[in-house]
Amino acid sequence: MPPRAAPSGSSGGRGAPRGRGADRGRGTSRGAGSAGRGRGRGQPSSGPITSASRQTGAFPGLPDSSSHITTVGVKRSAFGTSGRSILVQTNHFEVKIPESIIHHYDVVSSSSGKVLPTRLNMEIIERLQKTIAPQVFTPRAVYDGKKNMFAARQLPFDGQSQEFDVFLIDPPSSGEIARGARPPKVYKVRLTHVATINPQLLQRFLEGRQSHDNDVLTAITALNVVIRMEPSLKYPFNVRSFFTNREQRDIGAGMILWRGYFQSIRPAIGRMLINVDISTGVMYKPGTVLNIALEVMGFATPAQLGEFLTSPRTGPRERVKLQRFLSGVRIRVEIPGGQRPGNLLPRVVKKISDKIPGNAMFVNREGQNMSVEHYFRTTYNYQIRHPRLPCVEVGSGALIPMECCMIFEGQIMRKQVPSDKTKDVVEFATKRPLERLASIREGLGVLAYGQSEYVRQFGLVVQPNAAPVTLQARVLDPPVLQYGQGSRQPTIKPRDGAWNLIDKKFFKPAKISRWCVAVFERQNRFRPDLAQEMVRGLIQALASVGVQVEEHEPVIKWANQDSVAAFLRTIGGECFRKNNNQGGPELIVCVLPEASADLYMRVKHFGDITQGVATQCLRSSKCTRARAQYFANVSLKINVKLGGINTVPEARSVPSLTDPHNPTIVMGADVMHPAPGADGRPSFAALVGNVDSDTAKYIADCRVQTSRQEMINDLEDMATNMIRMYQGYRQGVERKQMADPKRIIFFRDGVSEGQFQHVLDFEVTQLRNACRACNVRPKITVVVVGKRHHVRFFPTNPNDADRSGNCPAGTVVDKHIVHPTEFDFYLQSHGGLLGTSRPAHYSVLLDENGFTPDSLQALSFALCHVYARSTRSVSIPAPVYYADIVCARAKNHYDPDGNMDLEGSGVSLDDQQRQSTLDTFKAGFRPLHSSMRKVMYFS
């Protein structure tokens, strides 16, 4: 998900742990307008705890159940108890909150009426406090880079507000003015005192005696701004992390990785904590734009690069590619071998021009028309060395030769990392649990809270030798999984989040009557004998899990010069004729070469959107002489694409999920936004839900919607279709008398805390409307599943760890570090592989079904085991995982030959251009083929 447009100082991104900062989302601050809410919205059943005992606070850690303590989500009324206990450490450290009043100021900084970027705002306020008006800012205030300033004392203004003029470079001397020097740019800064914050409010909130309202949010924001002020002035930063060059790795293509540190103040039950973690920053490699361009574009010499970027055939496309990478980076103008001209501030790259220095004309201050090449020769006595390279256009519109543009160190690349570099980033970021915990401890030294003047003057205290918080976690029993008839081992209990297919038949195996193999790899690399061997291996693997393949000698054909769609139609026709015109293929297996993303998209568009036939892509290097395990994994995907079911949770092991008296639809929903810089590109929304009684067979719907809008526009229509499909399957396939759902469990991914109220107001309303349209009245439970947070758990006893050193699958934490008043928990549902596992964070917004903590945690854990593509439990419930995948596949809904560029050019668009582009993408989005709507085509 892209960065949210939230008030700064917020401490969590998409799905961030709750109650840890101001507005985490793109919506309004959590708690705004929440009076009277959250008191009776389906609170979880209380189990053995009586309402009287909760009222009197007899159970420590539970919030006051009185009606005046309001919440947005469900108020916590009990803790879970099931599972075996283990002791874990977490990357949290205790912090003592201030005792003195904090003063809150609204900041308006502008230049010619324009809103300024965070980095520039920080520079302006630093200059204001240290140089322009140090007598006003003693001690110095802290600032979030946007709208909020906090001071440990009231600033001595004449009234409630004051305006300052700030310039970032010293004004020219009288002699310099006489020689034509221009005065520096002036920035206007207006500060207005808006509130005082009493930290005692936070103490009441931590004890469950205060509603989670705007005052609490602002107080938490203030503390986060305090701890981030010092590193924000010293190091490159984003909202929650800063990065240093102490540990770095050059990964090529103009990028370098820096190790960073994440820090966030967050309230917990009875105390305030600071969450510290290591993070990774992808930085622009320092150097001339020319050298970086050579690296990004893969050329050895400037002459080759210039020819490629200026050629009428390749130039427009390749300039946009380079522009995507460089737009937004700041450069300094430097003459190779000479001095930097003047006292110039950095410039921001806007685009790669189609002009070269010799024909890029402009009018100088004296009114003369001259080329960029002539200007550099006469002004700086510099002859352009690479005149065939296009100029770089900066924000002011000035054109500068590539060789004179210097990218300086420490700039974060806020773009999507190219897919071929993802592996390098993951390798750098990955640390095993003990290594990560050691790095986090070292991070406390780098953060040096005791040495920060800002932390000291506000009265925050973090002990320099503080130990990570140790807490009691529980490990849940995994569900028993059931396989089909004919299995020697019909049920299995996973161990460490994994199991295998040995001696097992699928719960409901599909049947393949007709199929064919389309080979897109060259025949000398994937020979006919290898193709036949692959077919035999695949048939054998499918048969071993109960899938009946009637055609043992399918048509195998190598691709020709035809388009992908034409070739697939041809091979489908051959399959049709080979089978006596009884029907086309039910499955097309496609063998693809390496680096075949475009081919893959074309195959999926043909199968899922145009023709409505299941397609299974195999990489030639993987399926050549492959082992049985490889084909067993492929069979998992093929079976569900053809309507089968691989495995289901045994009803007795998860009664809360498979209660026959309460038919249940489990839905997963997500929204995927365009990458940073892809202006005017749409967002995609996905809804996934089960149609069977065992919550194992899912269908999906995907829609296109307004760019960067998090709430799902068409949820009512999508949910209506899903409920009707559920009713139809239960009646027509399962022959159930009770077809209507009694419960809907709605898992929502990708929502930050600031949007929780929007989910309740907007999306839950649409869900209820969908139920009315289908004439059903199920009870609804809404749970937000968050992945993008920095909470980690580390087993203190090696005997409690799995083979990777991580906490075992099923580790759950619902005390100590969770929200002081609301029903949330962390569940690490998957076994570790590489690095340190990340638990999922579950926040319960609505619970009309009255689940106990134990039942909801067990249900969520069980759903992590029905992910059809593997024999391992996954990190989030399967329907949410599927919704992620469906969003990622949304690009397949566009005609591959339709020139629909989802990445954008990297250039900002105006409102009219943005809307026009968005309308084009909405119109070009083609719906799923009707035959694919009933199967798990996305597996």
mmCIF file of N, CA and C in Angstrom, residues 488-557:
data_model
loop_
_atom_site.group_PDB
_atom_site.id
_atom_site.type_symbol
_atom_site.label_atom_id
_atom_site.label_comp_id
_atom_site.label_asym_id
_atom_site.label_seq_id
_atom_site.Cartn_x
_atom_site.Cartn_y
_atom_site.Cartn_z
ATOM 1 N N ARG A 488 -4.707 -42.745 3.107
ATOM 2 C CA ARG A 488 -4.240 -43.622 4.176
ATOM 3 C C ARG A 488 -4.214 -42.872 5.500
ATOM 4 N N GLN A 489 -4.006 -41.577 5.419
ATOM 5 C CA GLN A 489 -3.989 -40.736 6.617
ATOM 6 C C GLN A 489 -5.030 -39.624 6.386
ATOM 7 N N PRO A 490 -6.287 -39.895 6.691
ATOM 8 C CA PRO A 490 -7.354 -38.937 6.338
ATOM 9 C C PRO A 490 -7.324 -37.647 7.136
ATOM 10 N N THR A 491 -6.712 -37.652 8.318
ATOM 11 C CA THR A 491 -6.600 -36.410 9.095
ATOM 12 C C THR A 491 -5.154 -36.227 9.527
ATOM 13 N N ILE A 492 -4.772 -34.972 9.692
ATOM 14 C CA ILE A 492 -3.408 -34.677 10.129
ATOM 15 C C ILE A 492 -3.414 -33.415 10.968
ATOM 16 N N LYS A 493 -2.573 -33.397 11.979
ATOM 17 C CA LYS A 493 -2.409 -32.209 12.813
ATOM 18 C C LYS A 493 -1.060 -31.582 12.453
ATOM 19 N N PRO A 494 -1.062 -30.367 11.910
ATOM 20 C CA PRO A 494 0.206 -29.745 11.505
ATOM 21 C C PRO A 494 1.171 -29.595 12.673
ATOM 22 N N ARG A 495 2.448 -29.623 12.340
ATOM 23 C CA ARG A 495 3.483 -29.429 13.344
ATOM 24 C C ARG A 495 4.394 -28.303 12.882
ATOM 25 N N ASP A 496 4.611 -27.319 13.753
ATOM 26 C CA ASP A 496 5.404 -26.129 13.399
ATOM 27 C C ASP A 496 4.871 -25.463 12.126
ATOM 28 N N GLY A 497 3.542 -25.517 11.974
ATOM 29 C CA GLY A 497 2.919 -24.830 10.840
ATOM 30 C C GLY A 497 3.085 -25.516 9.506
ATOM 31 N N ALA A 498 3.390 -26.815 9.484
ATOM 32 C CA ALA A 498 3.615 -27.499 8.204
ATOM 33 C C ALA A 498 3.119 -28.938 8.268
ATOM 34 N N TRP A 499 2.823 -29.505 7.088
ATOM 35 C CA TRP A 499 2.437 -30.907 6.944
ATOM 36 C C TRP A 499 2.747 -31.306 5.500
ATOM 37 N N ASN A 500 2.463 -32.529 5.113
ATOM 38 C CA ASN A 500 2.760 -32.947 3.734
ATOM 39 C C ASN A 500 1.598 -33.733 3.144
ATOM 40 N N LEU A 501 1.710 -34.028 1.839
ATOM 41 C CA LEU A 501 0.630 -34.692 1.101
ATOM 42 C C LEU A 501 0.834 -36.206 0.994
ATOM 43 N N ILE A 502 1.837 -36.736 1.663
ATOM 44 C CA ILE A 502 2.107 -38.175 1.537
ATOM 45 C C ILE A 502 0.892 -38.974 2.025
ATOM 46 N N ASP A 503 0.453 -39.929 1.185
ATOM 47 C CA ASP A 503 -0.668 -40.834 1.519
ATOM 48 C C ASP A 503 -1.991 -40.092 1.709
ATOM 49 N N LYS A 504 -2.151 -38.970 1.024
ATOM 50 C CA LYS A 504 -3.398 -38.208 1.181
ATOM 51 C C LYS A 504 -4.019 -37.925 -0.178
ATOM 52 N N LYS A 505 -5.353 -37.999 -0.212
ATOM 53 C CA LYS A 505 -6.132 -37.597 -1.384
ATOM 54 C C LYS A 505 -6.837 -36.283 -1.049
ATOM 55 N N PHE A 506 -7.009 -35.460 -2.066
ATOM 56 C CA PHE A 506 -7.694 -34.194 -1.829
ATOM 57 C C PHE A 506 -9.104 -34.432 -1.291
ATOM 58 N N PHE A 507 -9.583 -33.508 -0.491
ATOM 59 C CA PHE A 507 -10.914 -33.613 0.101
ATOM 60 C C PHE A 507 -11.976 -33.734 -0.999
ATOM 61 N N LYS A 508 -11.820 -32.940 -2.050
ATOM 62 C CA LYS A 508 -12.711 -33.043 -3.204
ATOM 63 C C LYS A 508 -11.852 -32.875 -4.455
ATOM 64 N N PRO A 509 -11.375 -33.990 -5.022
ATOM 65 C CA PRO A 509 -10.507 -33.876 -6.200
ATOM 66 C C PRO A 509 -11.296 -33.547 -7.459
ATOM 67 N N ALA A 510 -10.681 -32.766 -8.329
ATOM 68 C CA ALA A 510 -11.294 -32.431 -9.618
ATOM 69 C C ALA A 510 -11.036 -33.571 -10.608
ATOM 70 N N LYS A 511 -11.630 -33.452 -11.798
ATOM 71 C CA LYS A 511 -11.398 -34.418 -12.882
ATOM 72 C C LYS A 511 -11.014 -33.632 -14.131
ATOM 73 N N ILE A 512 -9.970 -34.108 -14.837
ATOM 74 C CA ILE A 512 -9.510 -33.436 -16.058
ATOM 75 C C ILE A 512 -9.774 -34.361 -17.240
ATOM 76 N N SER A 513 -10.738 -33.963 -18.073
ATOM 77 C CA SER A 513 -11.068 -34.783 -19.252
ATOM 78 C C SER A 513 -10.208 -34.403 -20.450
ATOM 79 N N ARG A 514 -9.981 -33.099 -20.625
ATOM 80 C CA ARG A 514 -9.232 -32.615 -21.794
ATOM 81 C C ARG A 514 -8.284 -31.509 -21.348
ATOM 82 N N TRP A 515 -7.059 -31.586 -21.828
ATOM 83 C CA TRP A 515 -6.086 -30.537 -21.511
ATOM 84 C C TRP A 515 -5.008 -30.494 -22.568
ATOM 85 N N CYS A 516 -4.182 -29.471 -22.539
ATOM 86 C CA CYS A 516 -3.102 -29.345 -23.513
ATOM 87 C C CYS A 516 -1.941 -28.573 -22.892
ATOM 88 N N VAL A 517 -0.800 -28.631 -23.563
ATOM 89 C CA VAL A 517 0.424 -27.992 -23.062
ATOM 90 C C VAL A 517 0.934 -27.018 -24.106
ATOM 91 N N ALA A 518 1.022 -25.740 -23.742
ATOM 92 C CA ALA A 518 1.545 -24.693 -24.630
ATOM 93 C C ALA A 518 2.941 -24.303 -24.150
ATOM 94 N N VAL A 519 3.935 -24.477 -25.013
ATOM 95 C CA VAL A 519 5.326 -24.221 -24.629
ATOM 96 C C VAL A 519 5.785 -22.910 -25.266
ATOM 97 N N PHE A 520 6.145 -21.945 -24.425
ATOM 98 C CA PHE A 520 6.627 -20.656 -24.915
ATOM 99 C C PHE A 520 8.145 -20.559 -24.840
ATOM 100 N N GLU A 521 8.778 -21.592 -24.287
ATOM 101 C CA GLU A 521 10.241 -21.653 -24.272
ATOM 102 C C GLU A 521 10.711 -22.181 -25.621
ATOM 103 N N ARG A 522 11.951 -21.812 -26.015
ATOM 104 C CA ARG A 522 12.487 -22.306 -27.290
ATOM 105 C C ARG A 522 12.661 -23.822 -27.236
ATOM 106 N N GLN A 523 12.446 -24.476 -28.385
ATOM 107 C CA GLN A 523 12.425 -25.940 -28.405
ATOM 108 C C GLN A 523 13.791 -26.534 -28.072
ATOM 109 N N ASN A 524 14.885 -25.822 -28.387
ATOM 110 C CA ASN A 524 16.204 -26.376 -28.059
ATOM 111 C C ASN A 524 16.499 -26.299 -26.563
ATOM 112 N N ARG A 525 15.720 -25.491 -25.829
ATOM 113 C CA ARG A 525 15.896 -25.399 -24.377
ATOM 114 C C ARG A 525 14.904 -26.299 -23.632
ATOM 115 N N PHE A 526 13.745 -26.499 -24.242
ATOM 116 C CA PHE A 526 12.741 -27.376 -23.628
ATOM 117 C C PHE A 526 12.305 -28.369 -24.709
ATOM 118 N N ARG A 527 13.075 -29.455 -24.805
ATOM 119 C CA ARG A 527 12.933 -30.406 -25.895
ATOM 120 C C ARG A 527 11.657 -31.236 -25.741
ATOM 121 N N PRO A 528 11.203 -31.882 -26.827
ATOM 122 C CA PRO A 528 10.006 -32.736 -26.750
ATOM 123 C C PRO A 528 10.115 -33.832 -25.695
ATOM 124 N N ASP A 529 11.327 -34.429 -25.511
ATOM 125 C CA ASP A 529 11.447 -35.481 -24.513
ATOM 126 C C ASP A 529 11.265 -34.928 -23.095
ATOM 127 N N LEU A 530 11.730 -33.674 -22.868
ATOM 128 C CA LEU A 530 11.532 -33.039 -21.561
ATOM 129 C C LEU A 530 10.059 -32.711 -21.336
ATOM 130 N N ALA A 531 9.386 -32.311 -22.428
ATOM 131 C CA ALA A 531 7.954 -32.017 -22.321
ATOM 132 C C ALA A 531 7.174 -33.283 -21.960
ATOM 133 N N GLN A 532 7.496 -34.381 -22.593
ATOM 134 C CA GLN A 532 6.807 -35.644 -22.288
ATOM 135 C C GLN A 532 7.074 -36.076 -20.851
ATOM 136 N N GLU A 533 8.323 -35.887 -20.401
ATOM 137 C CA GLU A 533 8.674 -36.238 -19.021
ATOM 138 C C GLU A 533 7.888 -35.368 -18.036
ATOM 139 N N MET A 534 7.735 -34.088 -18.367
ATOM 140 C CA MET A 534 6.964 -33.170 -17.519
ATOM 141 C C MET A 534 5.504 -33.610 -17.447
ATOM 142 N N VAL A 535 4.927 -34.006 -18.572
ATOM 143 C CA VAL A 535 3.535 -34.456 -18.607
ATOM 144 C C VAL A 535 3.359 -35.694 -17.725
ATOM 145 N N ARG A 536 4.291 -36.636 -17.843
ATOM 146 C CA ARG A 536 4.189 -37.859 -17.030
ATOM 147 C C ARG A 536 4.284 -37.527 -15.536
ATOM 148 N N GLY A 537 5.220 -36.653 -15.177
ATOM 149 C CA GLY A 537 5.386 -36.271 -13.775
ATOM 150 C C GLY A 537 4.158 -35.589 -13.222
ATOM 151 N N LEU A 538 3.525 -34.741 -14.042
ATOM 152 C CA LEU A 538 2.352 -34.001 -13.589
ATOM 153 C C LEU A 538 1.151 -34.944 -13.432
ATOM 154 N N ILE A 539 0.963 -35.852 -14.406
ATOM 155 C CA ILE A 539 -0.151 -36.802 -14.319
ATOM 156 C C ILE A 539 0.004 -37.697 -13.095
ATOM 157 N N GLN A 540 1.237 -38.133 -12.841
ATOM 158 C CA GLN A 540 1.494 -38.999 -11.692
ATOM 159 C C GLN A 540 1.194 -38.262 -10.384
ATOM 160 N N ALA A 541 1.625 -36.999 -10.301
ATOM 161 C CA ALA A 541 1.387 -36.220 -9.076
ATOM 162 C C ALA A 541 -0.107 -35.989 -8.860
ATOM 163 N N LEU A 542 -0.827 -35.679 -9.939
ATOM 164 C CA LEU A 542 -2.269 -35.448 -9.820
ATOM 165 C C LEU A 542 -2.989 -36.729 -9.395
ATOM 166 N N ALA A 543 -2.584 -37.849 -9.973
ATOM 167 C CA ALA A 543 -3.225 -39.122 -9.620
ATOM 168 C C ALA A 543 -2.987 -39.472 -8.154
ATOM 169 N N SER A 544 -1.786 -39.141 -7.641
ATOM 170 C CA SER A 544 -1.458 -39.514 -6.261
ATOM 171 C C SER A 544 -2.320 -38.774 -5.248
ATOM 172 N N VAL A 545 -2.893 -37.618 -5.642
ATOM 173 C CA VAL A 545 -3.762 -36.865 -4.716
ATOM 174 C C VAL A 545 -5.232 -36.998 -5.100
ATOM 175 N N GLY A 546 -5.535 -37.931 -6.026
ATOM 176 C CA GLY A 546 -6.918 -38.245 -6.336
ATOM 177 C C GLY A 546 -7.508 -37.542 -7.535
ATOM 178 N N VAL A 547 -6.730 -36.698 -8.236
ATOM 179 C CA VAL A 547 -7.247 -35.998 -9.415
ATOM 180 C C VAL A 547 -7.172 -36.945 -10.611
ATOM 181 N N GLN A 548 -8.309 -37.216 -11.213
ATOM 182 C CA GLN A 548 -8.373 -38.152 -12.331
ATOM 183 C C GLN A 548 -8.095 -37.421 -13.637
ATOM 184 N N VAL A 549 -7.040 -37.848 -14.347
ATOM 185 C CA VAL A 549 -6.681 -37.255 -15.643
ATOM 186 C C VAL A 549 -7.010 -38.284 -16.712
ATOM 187 N N GLU A 550 -8.024 -38.004 -17.515
ATOM 188 C CA GLU A 550 -8.473 -38.978 -18.512
ATOM 189 C C GLU A 550 -7.616 -38.949 -19.764
ATOM 190 N N GLU A 551 -7.054 -37.795 -20.084
ATOM 191 C CA GLU A 551 -6.237 -37.681 -21.308
ATOM 192 C C GLU A 551 -4.763 -37.757 -20.923
ATOM 193 N N HIS A 552 -4.121 -38.885 -21.289
ATOM 194 C CA HIS A 552 -2.737 -39.108 -20.881
ATOM 195 C C HIS A 552 -1.734 -38.622 -21.916
ATOM 196 N N GLU A 553 -2.205 -38.337 -23.111
ATOM 197 C CA GLU A 553 -1.303 -37.816 -24.152
ATOM 198 C C GLU A 553 -1.875 -36.508 -24.684
ATOM 199 N N PRO A 554 -1.753 -35.432 -23.930
ATOM 200 C CA PRO A 554 -2.329 -34.157 -24.356
ATOM 201 C C PRO A 554 -1.582 -33.571 -25.545
ATOM 202 N N VAL A 555 -2.235 -32.674 -26.232
ATOM 203 C CA VAL A 555 -1.570 -31.926 -27.312
ATOM 204 C C VAL A 555 -0.447 -31.100 -26.690
ATOM 205 N N ILE A 556 0.752 -31.189 -27.266
ATOM 206 C CA ILE A 556 1.887 -30.354 -26.840
ATOM 207 C C ILE A 556 2.332 -29.562 -28.058
ATOM 208 N N LYS A 557 2.403 -28.256 -27.917
ATOM 209 C CA LYS A 557 2.726 -27.424 -29.084
ATOM 210 C C LYS A 557 3.639 -26.281 -28.653
#
